[in-house]
PDB file of C-alpha atoms in Angstrom:
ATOM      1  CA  UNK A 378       4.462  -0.081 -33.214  1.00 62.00           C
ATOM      2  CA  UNK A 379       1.984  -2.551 -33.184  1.00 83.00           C
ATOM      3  CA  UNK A 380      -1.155  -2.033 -30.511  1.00 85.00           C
ATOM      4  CA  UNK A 381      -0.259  -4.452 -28.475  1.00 85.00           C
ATOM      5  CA  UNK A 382       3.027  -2.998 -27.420  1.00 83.00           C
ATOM      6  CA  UNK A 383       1.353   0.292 -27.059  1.00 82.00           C
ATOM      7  CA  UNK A 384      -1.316  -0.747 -24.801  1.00 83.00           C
ATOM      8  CA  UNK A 385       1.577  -2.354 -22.592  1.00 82.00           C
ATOM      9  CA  UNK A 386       3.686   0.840 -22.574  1.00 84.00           C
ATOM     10  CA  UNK A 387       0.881   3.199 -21.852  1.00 81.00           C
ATOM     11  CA  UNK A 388       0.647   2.166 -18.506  1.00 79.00           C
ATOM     12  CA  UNK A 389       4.644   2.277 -17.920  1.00 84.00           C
ATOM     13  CA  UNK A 390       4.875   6.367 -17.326  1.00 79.00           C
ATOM     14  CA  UNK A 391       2.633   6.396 -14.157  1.00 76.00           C
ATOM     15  CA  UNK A 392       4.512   3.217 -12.444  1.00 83.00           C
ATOM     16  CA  UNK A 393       8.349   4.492 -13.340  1.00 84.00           C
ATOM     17  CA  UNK A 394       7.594   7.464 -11.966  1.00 82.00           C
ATOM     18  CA  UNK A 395       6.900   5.534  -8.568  1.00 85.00           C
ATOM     19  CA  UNK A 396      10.222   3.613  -9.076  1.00 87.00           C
ATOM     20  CA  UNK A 397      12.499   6.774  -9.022  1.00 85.00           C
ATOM     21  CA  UNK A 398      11.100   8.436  -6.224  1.00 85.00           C
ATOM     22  CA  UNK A 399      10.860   5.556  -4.284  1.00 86.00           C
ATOM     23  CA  UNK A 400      14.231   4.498  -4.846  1.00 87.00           C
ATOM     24  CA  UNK A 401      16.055   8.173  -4.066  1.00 85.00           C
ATOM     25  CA  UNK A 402      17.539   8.161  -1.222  1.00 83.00           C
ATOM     26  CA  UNK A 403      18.692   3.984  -1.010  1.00 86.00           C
ATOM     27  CA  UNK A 404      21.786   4.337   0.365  1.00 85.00           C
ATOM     28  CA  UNK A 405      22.113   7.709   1.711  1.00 85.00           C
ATOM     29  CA  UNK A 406      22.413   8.453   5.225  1.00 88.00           C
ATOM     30  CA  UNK A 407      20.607  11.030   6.264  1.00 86.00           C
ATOM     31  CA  UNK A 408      22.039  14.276   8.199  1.00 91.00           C
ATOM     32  CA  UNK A 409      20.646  15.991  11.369  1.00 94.00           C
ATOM     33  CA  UNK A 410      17.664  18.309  11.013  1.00 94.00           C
ATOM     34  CA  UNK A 411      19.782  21.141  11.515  1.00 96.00           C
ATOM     35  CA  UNK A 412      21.761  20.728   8.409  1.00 94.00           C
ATOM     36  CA  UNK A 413      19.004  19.471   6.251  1.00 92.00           C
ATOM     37  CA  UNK A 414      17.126  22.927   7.418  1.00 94.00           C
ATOM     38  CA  UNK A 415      19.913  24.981   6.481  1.00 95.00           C
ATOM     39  CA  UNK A 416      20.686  23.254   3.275  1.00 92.00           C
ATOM     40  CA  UNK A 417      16.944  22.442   2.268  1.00 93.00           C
ATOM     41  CA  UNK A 418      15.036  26.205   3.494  1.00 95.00           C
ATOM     42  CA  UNK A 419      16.304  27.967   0.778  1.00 95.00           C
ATOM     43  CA  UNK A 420      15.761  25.198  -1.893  1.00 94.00           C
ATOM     44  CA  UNK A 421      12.143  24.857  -0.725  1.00 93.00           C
ATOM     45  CA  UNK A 422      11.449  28.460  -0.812  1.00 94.00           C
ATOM     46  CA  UNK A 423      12.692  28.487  -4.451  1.00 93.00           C
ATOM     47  CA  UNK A 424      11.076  25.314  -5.865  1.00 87.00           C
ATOM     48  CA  UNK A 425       7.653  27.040  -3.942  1.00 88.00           C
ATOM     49  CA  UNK A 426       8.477  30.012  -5.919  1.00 90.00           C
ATOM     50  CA  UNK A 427       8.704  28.509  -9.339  1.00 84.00           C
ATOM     51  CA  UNK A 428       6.187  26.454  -8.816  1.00 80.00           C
ATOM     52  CA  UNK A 429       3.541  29.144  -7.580  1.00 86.00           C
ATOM     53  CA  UNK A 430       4.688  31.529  -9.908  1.00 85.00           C
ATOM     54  CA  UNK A 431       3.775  28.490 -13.130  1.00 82.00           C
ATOM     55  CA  UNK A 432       0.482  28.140 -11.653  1.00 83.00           C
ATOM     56  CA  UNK A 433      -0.146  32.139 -11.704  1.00 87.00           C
ATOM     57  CA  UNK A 434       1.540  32.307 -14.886  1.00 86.00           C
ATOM     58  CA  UNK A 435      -0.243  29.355 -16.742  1.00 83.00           C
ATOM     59  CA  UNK A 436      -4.007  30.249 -15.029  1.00 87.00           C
ATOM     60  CA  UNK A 437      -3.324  34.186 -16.203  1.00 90.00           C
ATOM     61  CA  UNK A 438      -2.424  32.895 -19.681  1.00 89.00           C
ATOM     62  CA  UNK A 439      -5.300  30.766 -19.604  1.00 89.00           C
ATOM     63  CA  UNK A 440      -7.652  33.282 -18.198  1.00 89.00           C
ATOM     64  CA  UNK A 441      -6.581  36.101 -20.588  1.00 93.00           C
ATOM     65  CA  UNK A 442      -5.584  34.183 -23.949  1.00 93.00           C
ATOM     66  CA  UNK A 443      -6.867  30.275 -23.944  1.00 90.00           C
ATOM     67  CA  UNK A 444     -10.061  30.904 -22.302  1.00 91.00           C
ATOM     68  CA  UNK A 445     -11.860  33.816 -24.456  1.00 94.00           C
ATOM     69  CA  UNK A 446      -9.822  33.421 -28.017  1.00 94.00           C
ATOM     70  CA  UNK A 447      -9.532  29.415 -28.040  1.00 92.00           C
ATOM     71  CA  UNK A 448     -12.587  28.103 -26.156  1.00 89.00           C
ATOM     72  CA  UNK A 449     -10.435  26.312 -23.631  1.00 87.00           C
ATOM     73  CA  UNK A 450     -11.618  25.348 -20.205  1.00 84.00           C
ATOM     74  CA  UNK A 451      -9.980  27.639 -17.271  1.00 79.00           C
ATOM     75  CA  UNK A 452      -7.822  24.640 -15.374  1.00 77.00           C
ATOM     76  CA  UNK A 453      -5.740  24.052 -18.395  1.00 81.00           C
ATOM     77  CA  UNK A 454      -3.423  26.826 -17.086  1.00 79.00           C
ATOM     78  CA  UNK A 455      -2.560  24.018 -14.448  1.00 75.00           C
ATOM     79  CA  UNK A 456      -0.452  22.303 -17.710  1.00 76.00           C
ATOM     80  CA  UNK A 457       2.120  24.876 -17.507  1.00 72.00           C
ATOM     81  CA  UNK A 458       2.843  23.730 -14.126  1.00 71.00           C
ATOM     82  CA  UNK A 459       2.480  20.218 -14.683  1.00 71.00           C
ATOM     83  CA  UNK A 460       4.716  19.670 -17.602  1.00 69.00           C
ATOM     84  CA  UNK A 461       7.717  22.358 -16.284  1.00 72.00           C
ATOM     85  CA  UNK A 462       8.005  21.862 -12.261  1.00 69.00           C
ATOM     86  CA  UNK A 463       6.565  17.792 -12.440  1.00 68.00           C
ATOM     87  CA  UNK A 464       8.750  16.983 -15.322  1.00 70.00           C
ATOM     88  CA  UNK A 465       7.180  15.101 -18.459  1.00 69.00           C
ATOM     89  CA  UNK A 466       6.657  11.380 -15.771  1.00 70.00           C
ATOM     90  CA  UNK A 467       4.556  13.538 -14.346  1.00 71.00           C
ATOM     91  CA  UNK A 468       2.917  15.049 -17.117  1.00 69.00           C
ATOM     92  CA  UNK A 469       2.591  11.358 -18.444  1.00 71.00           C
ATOM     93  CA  UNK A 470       1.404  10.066 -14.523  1.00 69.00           C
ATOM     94  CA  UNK A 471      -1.794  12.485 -15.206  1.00 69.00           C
ATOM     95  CA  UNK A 472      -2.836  12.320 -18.369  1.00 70.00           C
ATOM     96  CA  UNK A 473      -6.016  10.771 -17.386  1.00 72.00           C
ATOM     97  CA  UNK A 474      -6.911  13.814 -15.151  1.00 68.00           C
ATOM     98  CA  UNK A 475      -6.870  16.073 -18.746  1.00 62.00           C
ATOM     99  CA  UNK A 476      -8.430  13.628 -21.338  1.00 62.00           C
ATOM    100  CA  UNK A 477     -11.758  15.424 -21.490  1.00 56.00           C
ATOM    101  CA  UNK A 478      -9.920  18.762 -22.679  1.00 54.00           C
TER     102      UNK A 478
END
C-alpha cells in the first residue's frame, strides 16, 4: 500500500469504533427497568469479572515476568485487558496512549 492510503486508514479504527456503538440500539425499543435489571445484573457482574480479573492477570504478569526479565514499563499489563475485553477497535482506538512503550 502506498503511504498515502495508509495515512488515510490510520485514522479509520478510532472513528468506526464510534459508528458501532453509536448506532446499537437504532431501532430497538427499550424494556422497563425491571426487566433490563433482571436480564442485564448478571451480565454486568460477569463482564466486571472478566474484565477485573484481565487487569489483575495482565498487571501480575507484568509485575512478575515483563517488568524484571524484559525491561518493560509496569502499565503494559493494562494490554491484556485492552486487546481481550475492548476488542482489537479498541486496541486500535488507543494506540496513541502506548506509543512510547
Amino acid at each position: 500500500m502506498t503511504e498515502e492510503i495508509m495515512e488515510v486508514w490510520s485514522s479509520l479504527p478510532g472513528l468506526m469504533i464510534n459508528i458501532v456503538f453509536a448506532t446499537l440500539f437504532i431501532g430497538t425499543v427499550l424494556p422497563g427497568l425491571k426487566r433490563i435489571w433482571n436480564v442485564g445484573g448478571p451480565q454486568l457482574a460477569f463482564g466486571w469479572s472478566l474484565g477485573w480479573g484481565q487487569y489483575v492477570i495482565g498487571l501480575l504478569l507484568a509485575l512478575l515476568i515483563l517488568v524484571p526479565f524484559y525491561d518493560m514499563p509496569p502499565f503494559v499489563g493494562a494490554l491484556i485487558e485492552i486487546g481481550f475485553e475492548g476488542g482489537h477497535g479498541t486496541a486500535a482506538g488507543l494506540q496513541e496512549t502506548f506509543t512510547d512503550l
